[in-house]
Amino acid sequence: MLYTDKVMDHFNNPRNVGVLDDADGVGEVGNPVCGDMMKISIKVAEDRIADIRFQTLGCGAAIATSSIVTELARDMSLEEAVAITKKQVAEELGGLPPAKMHCSVLATDGLKAAVDDYLVKNGREPISGGLEHDDPHFDPHAVPHEDACDVEG
Amino acid sequence: MEHQRDTYLDYAATTPVDPRVVDAMLPYLSDVWGNPNSLYRRGREAYTALEEARERFARVIGAEQPGEVIFTAGGTEADNMALLGIPTRARPDGGHIIVSAFEHHAVLEPAHELEKRGYEVTYVKPRPEGYIDPDDVRAAMRDDTVLVSVMHANNEIGTLQPIAEIAAIAHERGAYVHTDAAQTLGKVPFDVTALGVDAATFSGHKIYAPKGIGALYLKRRTPMAPLIRGGGQESKRRSGTQNVAGAAALATAAEMVVADLDTEAPRLAALRDCLVEGVTSTLENTVVSATHPERLPNIAHLIIKGVEGEAMLLQLDARGIAVSTGSACSSGSLEPSHVLLSIGCPPELAHGSIRLSVGRYTTAEDVEYFLDAFSPIVNRLRDMSPVYAKMFGSHAG
């Protein structure tokens, strides 16, 4: 299992680490029992993400995907932000090992949760359509491509 | 770029090949290249070398006869041979097997396979301190128990197991006993006859010999169906033309680790204690994973609360330091180490485990370099965690 240089860069030099004290929305996803947990806080201006910070407990991929998702989401509209897919996150990082794909779900879920939190706090309807991790059909073990299945069991 | 010092603290995973072991192999990678099973001169030369290696290895492990040593392609093969071969030959129609729940996968997977073939398997749980209580084995024994397999030392947490007592209990009830001794030869005084086992697994690359060579000790008259069938080499117990160079390497490496034991074990134990003391005294919320006092001199296993293991491993790697972790993320599965779960370690703590194992080339400078690098790494990861302060209080250095 190897990480790309871009994953290692975001892991070793994560962008936007921290908490926004006056955050408009906060998303907290994951579970320490599973070994990964993420908290994302956003400032919203004119329905765009004006500022964003994250904190993550997790492996190299969890930290790198958290970092890249904050870079992607900055300045996006709320609709654009919740539409970021795990595939997009993985592609931005030059790919993730199959066993690590679920880490990118943590990052996109965290962002969705933060956006919905902002909307609900302001008396509006959530727009994320629910978190992928909450989907009973979500299988973190699922391997996206058979040919990529080079992970030791 | 931060200062880097190549610092290898993963000797329990594998060891570098000792140059003296390389020297011992070289004749069989050059001039003496015959097939040890051939009758002509070249074959006889290779045969003589192979049998000499067998005699030397048998002597080192305390076997009564050289023929009790079967050379294999490694520890995993030896474990598979014992687990699959002994029950199926001794009780071909099925029966009961006991293994410990924190065995290496090379024992657990064949045990699962035996279940599929109709055998019943009891997985004896270790005590939270990290050892198998012989009384728990006694309670699990049945009239149809054919094999008991408990590792001599656990490869992750480093705790030694009371094999002699377990063997005595199993033998009272007529069962055979196997132990995986891959981690113990050269680390603690070792003698298969004193342990009283019928079979034992050894691995070359844990003792400064190359990967691809191992051995199974199989006490005379212990039944075992062969795993690898073919030309009937190794007295029909393991077919395939023997790895003569590997056998010479294994024998030489084994003699060396055992010859050095009296000086090397205390030296390694002191380095290990420095690591444990250094980490636990400078970082809060860090503990030794298993408290059983009988332990290998070369393994320190620690829980670093509130940090994920793979993240620690990668940050250490960036500083030139190699270690292991029991976190799920390092294994490619989503489950943390089965060893830690078996001793009752909660998953959220198991994800933050780290194994430091020292060896022949580890120095006090290595330990010092590790300790200097480690605290800032852990503090940085704890600062980045959304739950550390909540769960464990601020890190406070």
Coordinates of C-alpha atoms in Angstrom, one line a residue:
Chain A
M1 CA 0.0 0.0 0.0
L2 CA 1.5 3.3 -1.1
Y3 CA 0.4 6.8 -0.8
T4 CA 0.9 9.3 -3.6
D5 CA 3.2 12.3 -3.0
K6 CA 0.2 14.5 -2.9
V7 CA -1.4 12.5 0.0
M8 CA 1.9 12.7 1.8
D9 CA 2.2 16.4 1.2
H10 CA -1.3 17.0 2.7
F11 CA -0.6 14.7 5.5
N12 CA 2.7 16.2 6.5
N13 CA 1.6 19.8 5.8
P14 CA -2.2 19.8 6.4
R15 CA -4.0 23.0 5.2
N16 CA -6.6 24.8 7.3
V17 CA -6.1 22.9 10.6
G18 CA -8.0 24.3 13.6
V19 CA -11.3 25.5 14.7
L20 CA -13.1 28.7 13.8
D21 CA -14.2 30.3 17.1
D22 CA -17.1 32.2 15.4
A23 CA -18.1 29.3 13.1
D24 CA -21.5 29.5 11.3
G25 CA -21.7 25.8 10.9
V26 CA -19.9 22.8 12.4
G27 CA -19.9 19.2 11.2
E28 CA -18.6 16.4 13.4
V29 CA -18.4 12.9 11.9
G30 CA -16.8 9.6 12.6
N31 CA -16.1 7.6 15.7
P32 CA -12.9 7.1 17.7
V33 CA -13.9 3.4 18.0
C34 CA -13.3 3.1 14.3
G35 CA -10.1 5.1 14.6
D36 CA -11.2 8.2 12.7
M37 CA -13.1 11.3 13.6
M38 CA -13.4 14.7 11.9
K39 CA -14.7 18.1 12.8
I40 CA -15.1 20.8 10.2
S41 CA -16.1 24.4 10.9
I42 CA -17.1 26.9 8.3
K43 CA -17.8 30.7 8.0
V44 CA -20.5 31.4 5.4
A45 CA -21.0 34.7 3.5
E46 CA -23.7 35.1 0.8
D47 CA -24.2 31.3 0.8
R48 CA -20.5 30.7 -0.1
I49 CA -17.8 29.1 2.2
A50 CA -15.8 32.1 3.2
D51 CA -13.5 30.3 5.7
I52 CA -13.0 26.7 6.8
R53 CA -11.0 24.8 9.3
F54 CA -10.7 21.1 10.2
Q55 CA -9.5 18.8 13.0
T56 CA -9.0 15.1 12.4
L57 CA -8.1 12.1 14.4
G58 CA -7.1 9.4 12.0
C59 CA -4.6 7.8 9.6
G60 CA -2.6 9.5 6.9
A61 CA -5.4 9.2 4.4
A62 CA -8.0 10.6 6.8
I63 CA -5.8 13.7 7.5
A64 CA -4.9 14.2 3.9
T65 CA -8.5 13.9 2.6
S66 CA -9.6 16.4 5.3
S67 CA -7.0 18.8 4.3
I68 CA -7.8 18.6 0.5
V69 CA -11.5 18.9 1.1
T70 CA -11.0 22.2 2.9
E71 CA -9.0 23.5 0.0
L72 CA -11.6 22.4 -2.5
A73 CA -14.6 23.8 -0.5
R74 CA -13.2 27.2 0.2
D75 CA -15.1 29.9 -1.9
M76 CA -17.5 27.3 -3.2
S77 CA -21.3 27.8 -2.9
L78 CA -23.0 25.7 -0.4
E79 CA -24.6 23.6 -3.2
E80 CA -21.2 23.0 -4.8
A81 CA -19.6 22.1 -1.5
V82 CA -22.2 19.3 -0.6
A83 CA -21.8 18.0 -4.1
I84 CA -18.1 17.1 -3.7
T85 CA -17.8 13.4 -4.0
K86 CA -15.4 11.0 -2.4
K87 CA -14.1 10.1 -5.9
Q88 CA -13.3 13.8 -6.5
V89 CA -11.4 14.0 -3.3
A90 CA -9.4 10.8 -4.1
E91 CA -8.7 12.1 -7.6
E92 CA -7.5 15.4 -6.3
L93 CA -5.0 13.5 -4.2
G94 CA -3.8 11.5 -7.2
G95 CA -5.6 8.4 -6.0
L96 CA -6.0 6.5 -2.7
P97 CA -5.3 2.9 -1.9
P98 CA -8.6 0.9 -2.1
A99 CA -8.7 0.2 1.6
K100 CA -8.5 4.0 2.2
M101 CA -11.4 5.1 0.1
H102 CA -13.7 5.2 3.1
C103 CA -11.4 7.9 4.5
S104 CA -12.5 10.3 1.8
V105 CA -16.1 9.7 2.8
L106 CA -15.3 11.0 6.3
A107 CA -14.1 14.2 4.7
T108 CA -17.1 14.8 2.4
D109 CA -19.5 13.8 5.2
G110 CA -17.8 16.3 7.5
L111 CA -18.3 19.1 5.0
K112 CA -22.0 18.1 4.3
A113 CA -22.7 18.0 8.1
A114 CA -21.2 21.5 8.5
V115 CA -23.2 23.0 5.6
D116 CA -26.5 21.4 6.9
D117 CA -25.7 22.6 10.4
Y118 CA -25.4 26.2 9.1
L119 CA -28.6 25.9 7.2
V120 CA -30.6 24.3 10.0
K121 CA -29.3 26.9 12.5
N122 CA -30.6 29.6 10.2
G123 CA -34.0 28.0 9.9
R124 CA -33.4 26.6 6.4
E125 CA -33.7 23.1 5.0
P126 CA -30.6 20.9 4.9
I127 CA -29.4 20.3 1.3
S128 CA -26.8 17.5 1.7
G129 CA -29.3 14.7 1.2
G130 CA -27.8 12.8 4.2
L131 CA -24.4 11.5 5.0
E132 CA -22.9 8.6 3.1
H133 CA -21.7 6.9 6.3
D134 CA -25.3 6.8 7.6
D135 CA -26.5 4.9 4.6
P136 CA -27.2 1.4 5.7
H137 CA -25.8 0.2 2.3
F138 CA -22.5 2.0 2.8
D139 CA -19.8 -0.5 2.9
P140 CA -16.4 0.9 3.9
H141 CA -14.8 -2.4 2.9
A142 CA -16.0 -2.1 -0.7
V143 CA -13.2 -2.1 -3.2
P144 CA -14.0 0.2 -6.1
H145 CA -12.0 -1.5 -8.8
E146 CA -11.1 -5.2 -9.0
D147 CA -7.8 -4.4 -10.6
A148 CA -6.9 -2.1 -7.7
C149 CA -7.4 -4.9 -5.2
D150 CA -3.8 -5.3 -4.2
V151 CA -4.4 -4.8 -0.5
E152 CA -3.3 -7.5 2.0
G153 CA -6.3 -8.9 3.8
Chain B
M1 CA 14.0 18.9 5.6
E2 CA 14.2 17.9 9.2
H3 CA 17.2 16.0 10.5
Q4 CA 17.1 12.3 9.6
R5 CA 18.8 9.4 11.2
D6 CA 18.1 5.9 9.8
T7 CA 16.6 4.3 13.0
Y8 CA 15.2 0.8 12.7
L9 CA 13.0 -0.1 15.6
D10 CA 11.1 -3.0 14.0
Y11 CA 13.3 -6.0 14.6
A12 CA 10.2 -8.1 15.5
A13 CA 9.0 -7.6 11.9
T14 CA 12.3 -8.6 10.3
T15 CA 16.0 -8.3 10.8
P16 CA 18.8 -7.4 8.5
V17 CA 20.9 -10.4 7.4
D18 CA 24.1 -10.5 9.4
P19 CA 27.2 -10.3 7.1
R20 CA 28.6 -13.5 8.9
V21 CA 25.4 -15.3 7.9
V22 CA 25.9 -14.1 4.3
D23 CA 29.4 -15.6 4.4
A24 CA 28.0 -18.9 5.7
M25 CA 25.6 -19.0 2.7
L26 CA 28.0 -18.0 -0.1
P27 CA 29.5 -21.4 -0.8
Y28 CA 26.0 -22.8 -1.5
L29 CA 25.3 -19.9 -3.9
S30 CA 28.4 -20.5 -5.8
D31 CA 30.6 -23.7 -5.9
V32 CA 28.4 -26.1 -4.0
W33 CA 25.3 -25.9 -6.1
G34 CA 24.4 -29.6 -6.4
N35 CA 21.0 -31.1 -5.6
P36 CA 21.3 -32.6 -2.1
N37 CA 19.2 -35.5 -3.3
S38 CA 21.6 -36.6 -6.1
L39 CA 24.0 -39.5 -5.5
Y40 CA 27.0 -38.2 -7.4
R41 CA 29.7 -36.0 -5.9
R42 CA 28.1 -32.6 -6.4
G43 CA 24.9 -34.0 -4.8
R44 CA 26.8 -35.5 -1.9
E45 CA 28.6 -32.2 -1.2
A46 CA 25.2 -30.4 -1.0
Y47 CA 23.7 -33.2 1.1
T48 CA 26.6 -33.1 3.6
A49 CA 26.1 -29.3 3.9
L50 CA 22.4 -29.7 4.4
E51 CA 22.7 -32.4 7.0
E52 CA 25.4 -30.5 8.8
A53 CA 23.1 -27.5 9.0
R54 CA 20.3 -29.7 10.3
E55 CA 22.6 -31.2 13.0
R56 CA 23.7 -27.7 14.1
F57 CA 20.2 -26.3 14.2
A58 CA 18.9 -29.4 16.1
R59 CA 21.6 -28.9 18.7
V60 CA 20.8 -25.2 19.1
I61 CA 17.1 -25.8 19.8
G62 CA 17.7 -28.8 22.0
A63 CA 16.2 -31.5 19.7
E64 CA 17.2 -35.0 20.5
Q65 CA 17.8 -36.0 16.9
P66 CA 18.7 -34.0 13.7
G67 CA 15.8 -35.7 11.9
E68 CA 13.4 -33.8 14.1
V69 CA 14.3 -30.7 12.1
I70 CA 12.4 -30.1 8.9
F71 CA 13.5 -27.1 6.8
T72 CA 10.7 -25.0 5.4
A73 CA 10.3 -21.8 3.4
G74 CA 9.6 -19.8 6.6
G75 CA 7.6 -19.6 9.8
T76 CA 4.2 -19.4 8.1
E77 CA 4.8 -22.7 6.3
A78 CA 6.0 -24.4 9.5
D79 CA 2.8 -23.1 11.4
N80 CA 0.6 -24.4 8.6
M81 CA 2.4 -27.8 8.5
A82 CA 1.8 -28.3 12.2
L83 CA -1.7 -27.0 12.4
L84 CA -3.0 -28.8 9.3
G85 CA -0.7 -31.8 9.3
I86 CA -0.9 -33.1 12.9
P87 CA -4.7 -33.2 13.5
T88 CA -5.4 -34.6 10.0
R89 CA -2.9 -37.5 10.5
A90 CA -3.5 -38.1 14.2
R91 CA -7.3 -37.9 14.0
P92 CA -8.4 -38.0 10.4
D93 CA -12.1 -38.2 11.2
G94 CA -12.1 -34.9 13.1
G95 CA -11.6 -33.8 16.7
H96 CA -10.9 -30.8 18.8
I97 CA -8.1 -28.3 18.6
I98 CA -7.1 -25.6 21.1
V99 CA -5.3 -22.4 20.0
S100 CA -4.8 -19.1 21.8
A101 CA -6.9 -16.2 20.5
F102 CA -3.9 -14.0 20.0
E103 CA -1.9 -16.4 17.8
H104 CA -0.2 -15.1 14.6
H105 CA -2.5 -15.4 11.5
A106 CA -0.2 -18.2 10.3
V107 CA -1.8 -20.3 13.1
L108 CA -5.3 -18.8 13.2
E109 CA -6.0 -19.2 9.5
P110 CA -5.2 -22.9 9.4
A111 CA -7.3 -23.3 12.5
H112 CA -10.2 -21.7 10.6
E113 CA -9.5 -24.0 7.7
L114 CA -9.7 -27.0 10.1
E115 CA -13.1 -25.8 11.3
K116 CA -14.3 -25.9 7.7
R117 CA -13.0 -29.5 7.5
G118 CA -15.1 -30.5 10.5
Y119 CA -12.8 -30.1 13.4
E120 CA -13.9 -28.1 16.4
V121 CA -11.6 -25.3 17.6
T122 CA -11.5 -23.5 20.9
Y123 CA -9.8 -20.1 20.9
V124 CA -8.5 -19.6 24.4
K125 CA -8.5 -16.0 25.4
P126 CA -5.5 -14.5 27.0
R127 CA -5.7 -12.8 30.4
P128 CA -5.8 -9.0 30.2
E129 CA -2.1 -9.0 31.4
G130 CA -1.2 -10.7 28.1
Y131 CA -0.7 -14.4 28.9
I132 CA -2.5 -17.7 28.5
D133 CA -3.5 -19.1 31.8
P134 CA -2.7 -22.8 31.9
D135 CA -5.9 -23.4 33.9
D136 CA -7.9 -21.9 31.0
V137 CA -6.2 -24.5 28.7
R138 CA -7.0 -27.2 31.2
A139 CA -10.6 -26.2 31.2
A140 CA -10.8 -26.3 27.5
M141 CA -9.3 -29.8 27.1
R142 CA -11.5 -32.6 25.9
D143 CA -11.1 -36.3 25.4
D144 CA -10.9 -35.7 21.6
T145 CA -8.5 -32.8 21.8
V146 CA -5.7 -33.7 19.4
L147 CA -3.6 -30.5 19.2
V148 CA -2.9 -27.5 21.4
S149 CA -1.0 -24.6 19.8
V150 CA 0.1 -21.6 21.9
M151 CA 2.8 -19.2 20.8
H152 CA 6.0 -19.0 22.9
A153 CA 5.9 -15.3 22.9
N154 CA 3.3 -13.0 21.4
N155 CA 4.8 -11.1 18.5
E156 CA 3.0 -7.9 19.1
I157 CA 2.9 -7.3 22.8
G158 CA 6.0 -9.4 23.6
T159 CA 4.6 -11.4 26.5
L160 CA 6.0 -14.9 27.1
Q161 CA 3.6 -17.8 27.5
P162 CA 3.9 -20.6 30.0
I163 CA 4.4 -23.3 27.4
A164 CA 6.0 -26.0 29.6
E165 CA 2.9 -25.9 31.9
I166 CA 0.5 -25.9 29.0
A167 CA 2.4 -28.8 27.3
A168 CA 2.2 -30.8 30.5
I169 CA -1.6 -30.3 30.7
A170 CA -2.1 -31.2 27.1
H171 CA 0.0 -34.3 27.3
E172 CA -1.9 -35.5 30.4
R173 CA -4.9 -35.7 28.1
G174 CA -3.0 -37.2 25.2
A175 CA -2.9 -34.2 22.9
Y176 CA 0.0 -33.0 20.9
V177 CA 1.5 -29.6 21.5
H178 CA 2.8 -27.0 19.0
T179 CA 4.4 -23.6 19.8
D180 CA 5.3 -20.8 17.4
A181 CA 8.8 -19.8 18.6
A182 CA 9.6 -17.4 15.8
Q183 CA 10.1 -14.6 18.3
T184 CA 11.8 -16.3 21.1
L185 CA 14.9 -18.2 19.8
G186 CA 17.9 -16.1 20.8
K187 CA 15.8 -13.8 23.0
V188 CA 15.2 -16.2 26.0
P189 CA 16.9 -19.5 26.9
F190 CA 15.4 -22.0 24.6
D191 CA 15.2 -25.8 24.5
V192 CA 12.4 -27.8 22.9
T193 CA 12.9 -30.7 25.2
A194 CA 12.7 -28.5 28.3
L195 CA 9.5 -26.9 26.9
G196 CA 8.1 -30.4 26.3
V197 CA 6.5 -29.6 23.0
D198 CA 6.0 -31.9 20.1
A199 CA 6.3 -29.3 17.4
A200 CA 7.8 -25.8 17.2
T201 CA 8.1 -23.2 14.5
F202 CA 11.2 -21.1 13.7
S203 CA 11.8 -18.3 11.2
G204 CA 15.2 -17.3 9.7
H205 CA 14.5 -13.7 9.1
K206 CA 13.7 -12.9 12.7
I207 CA 17.3 -14.0 13.7
Y208 CA 19.5 -12.2 11.0
A209 CA 19.1 -15.0 8.4
P210 CA 17.3 -14.2 5.1
K211 CA 13.6 -14.4 4.4
G212 CA 12.5 -17.7 2.8
I213 CA 14.0 -20.1 5.3
G214 CA 12.4 -21.5 8.4
A215 CA 12.1 -24.8 10.2
L216 CA 9.6 -27.0 12.0
Y217 CA 10.8 -29.0 14.9
L218 CA 8.8 -32.2 14.9
K219 CA 9.5 -34.6 17.8
R220 CA 10.1 -38.2 16.8
R221 CA 7.0 -40.2 16.3
T222 CA 4.7 -37.2 16.1
P223 CA 2.2 -37.9 13.3
M224 CA 2.0 -35.2 10.6
A225 CA 0.5 -35.4 7.1
P226 CA 2.7 -33.4 4.7
L227 CA 1.5 -30.1 3.5
I228 CA 3.6 -30.0 0.4
R229 CA 3.7 -33.2 -1.6
G230 CA 6.1 -34.2 -4.3
G231 CA 9.5 -36.0 -4.4
G232 CA 9.4 -36.9 -0.7
Q233 CA 12.3 -34.8 0.5
E234 CA 12.8 -34.1 4.2
S235 CA 11.9 -37.7 5.0
K236 CA 8.6 -37.3 3.1
R237 CA 7.5 -34.5 5.4
R238 CA 8.2 -31.6 3.1
S239 CA 8.8 -32.2 -0.6
G240 CA 10.8 -29.9 -2.7
T241 CA 14.6 -29.6 -3.3
Q242 CA 16.0 -28.2 -0.1
N243 CA 17.3 -24.6 0.2
V244 CA 20.8 -25.6 1.2
A245 CA 22.1 -22.0 1.4
G246 CA 19.1 -21.1 3.5
A247 CA 19.6 -24.0 5.8
A248 CA 23.3 -23.1 6.3
A249 CA 22.1 -19.5 7.1
L250 CA 19.5 -20.6 9.6
A251 CA 21.9 -22.9 11.4
T252 CA 24.6 -20.2 11.6
A253 CA 22.2 -17.4 12.6
A254 CA 20.7 -19.6 15.3
E255 CA 24.1 -20.5 16.7
M256 CA 25.0 -16.8 16.8
V257 CA 21.9 -15.6 18.6
V258 CA 22.1 -18.3 21.2
A259 CA 25.8 -17.8 21.7
D260 CA 25.2 -14.0 22.3
L261 CA 22.1 -14.5 24.4
D262 CA 23.7 -13.9 27.9
T263 CA 25.1 -10.5 26.9
E264 CA 22.6 -9.5 24.3
A265 CA 19.3 -10.1 26.2
P266 CA 20.2 -7.8 29.1
R267 CA 21.5 -5.1 26.6
L268 CA 18.2 -5.3 24.6
A269 CA 16.1 -5.3 27.8
A270 CA 17.9 -2.1 28.9
L271 CA 17.2 -0.4 25.6
R272 CA 13.6 -1.6 25.8
D273 CA 13.2 -0.2 29.3
C274 CA 14.7 3.1 28.1
L275 CA 12.1 3.4 25.4
V276 CA 9.2 2.5 27.7
E277 CA 10.4 4.9 30.5
G278 CA 11.2 7.6 28.0
V279 CA 7.8 7.6 26.4
T280 CA 5.7 7.1 29.5
S281 CA 7.6 9.8 31.5
T282 CA 7.4 12.5 28.8
L283 CA 4.0 11.9 27.3
E284 CA 0.8 11.7 29.4
N285 CA -1.8 9.2 28.6
T286 CA 0.6 6.5 27.4
V287 CA 0.7 3.0 28.9
V288 CA 2.4 -0.3 28.4
S289 CA -0.2 -2.5 26.6
A290 CA 0.2 -5.7 28.5
T291 CA 1.6 -5.9 32.1
H292 CA 2.6 -9.6 32.3
P293 CA 6.1 -9.5 33.7
E294 CA 7.4 -12.4 31.7
R295 CA 8.3 -10.8 28.4
L296 CA 10.7 -10.6 25.5
P297 CA 13.7 -8.4 26.1
N298 CA 13.4 -6.7 22.7
I299 CA 9.7 -5.6 22.4
A300 CA 8.2 -2.4 23.9
H301 CA 4.5 -2.2 23.1
L302 CA 2.7 1.0 24.1
I303 CA -0.8 2.6 23.8
I304 CA -0.6 6.2 22.9
K305 CA -4.1 7.4 23.8
G306 CA -5.9 9.7 21.4
V307 CA -3.6 9.2 18.4
E308 CA -4.0 7.0 15.4
G309 CA -1.2 4.6 14.9
E310 CA -0.6 4.9 11.1
A311 CA -0.3 8.7 11.5
M312 CA 2.4 8.2 14.1
L313 CA 4.1 5.6 11.9
L314 CA 4.2 7.9 8.9
Q315 CA 5.4 10.9 10.8
L316 CA 8.2 8.8 12.4
D317 CA 9.1 7.5 8.9
A318 CA 9.5 11.0 7.7
R319 CA 12.2 11.3 10.4
G320 CA 13.9 8.1 9.3
I321 CA 12.4 5.9 12.1
A322 CA 10.7 2.5 11.4
V323 CA 8.1 1.1 13.9
S324 CA 4.9 -1.0 13.8
T325 CA 1.4 -0.2 14.9
G326 CA -1.7 -2.3 15.6
S327 CA -4.0 0.3 14.2
A328 CA -6.6 -0.8 11.6
C329 CA -5.4 1.7 9.1
S330 CA -2.0 0.2 8.8
S331 CA -3.3 -3.3 8.1
G332 CA -5.6 -2.6 5.2
S333 CA -8.5 -3.9 7.2
L334 CA -10.8 -1.8 9.4
E335 CA -10.2 -3.9 12.5
P336 CA -7.5 -3.0 14.9
S337 CA -5.0 -5.7 16.0
H338 CA -6.8 -8.9 17.1
V339 CA -4.0 -9.3 19.7
L340 CA -5.0 -6.1 21.5
L341 CA -8.7 -6.8 21.2
S342 CA -8.1 -10.3 22.7
I343 CA -6.6 -8.8 25.9
G344 CA -9.5 -6.5 26.3
C345 CA -8.0 -3.3 24.9
P346 CA -10.8 -1.1 23.6
P347 CA -10.6 -0.4 19.8
E348 CA -10.2 3.3 20.3
L349 CA -7.1 2.7 22.2
A350 CA -5.9 -0.2 20.0
H351 CA -5.8 2.2 17.1
G352 CA -3.1 4.2 18.9
S353 CA -0.8 1.3 19.6
I354 CA 2.9 1.3 18.7
R355 CA 5.4 -1.5 18.8
L356 CA 9.1 -0.7 19.2
S357 CA 11.4 -3.7 18.8
V358 CA 15.2 -3.5 19.2
G359 CA 17.9 -5.8 18.0
R360 CA 21.5 -6.5 17.3
Y361 CA 22.3 -3.1 15.7
T362 CA 20.2 -0.9 18.0
T363 CA 22.2 1.6 20.0
A364 CA 21.4 4.0 22.9
E365 CA 21.7 6.8 20.3
D366 CA 18.8 5.2 18.3
V367 CA 16.7 5.2 21.4
E368 CA 17.6 8.8 22.2
Y369 CA 16.9 9.9 18.6
F370 CA 13.5 8.2 18.7
L371 CA 12.5 9.7 22.0
D372 CA 13.5 13.2 20.8
A373 CA 11.4 12.8 17.7
F374 CA 8.4 11.1 19.3
S375 CA 6.9 13.6 21.7
P376 CA 6.5 16.5 19.2
I377 CA 4.9 14.1 16.7
V378 CA 2.4 12.8 19.3
N379 CA 1.6 16.3 20.6
R380 CA 1.1 17.7 17.1
L381 CA -1.3 14.8 16.2
R382 CA -3.2 15.3 19.5
D383 CA -3.5 19.0 18.8
M384 CA -5.0 18.1 15.4
S385 CA -7.5 15.8 16.9
P386 CA -11.1 17.0 17.4
V387 CA -11.6 14.8 20.5
Y388 CA -8.3 14.5 22.4
A389 CA -9.0 17.4 24.7
K390 CA -12.5 16.2 25.4
M391 CA -11.5 12.6 26.0
F392 CA -8.2 12.8 27.7
G393 CA -7.7 16.5 28.7
S394 CA -5.2 18.8 27.1
H395 CA -1.8 17.3 26.2
A396 CA 0.2 19.7 28.3
G397 CA 3.4 18.3 26.7

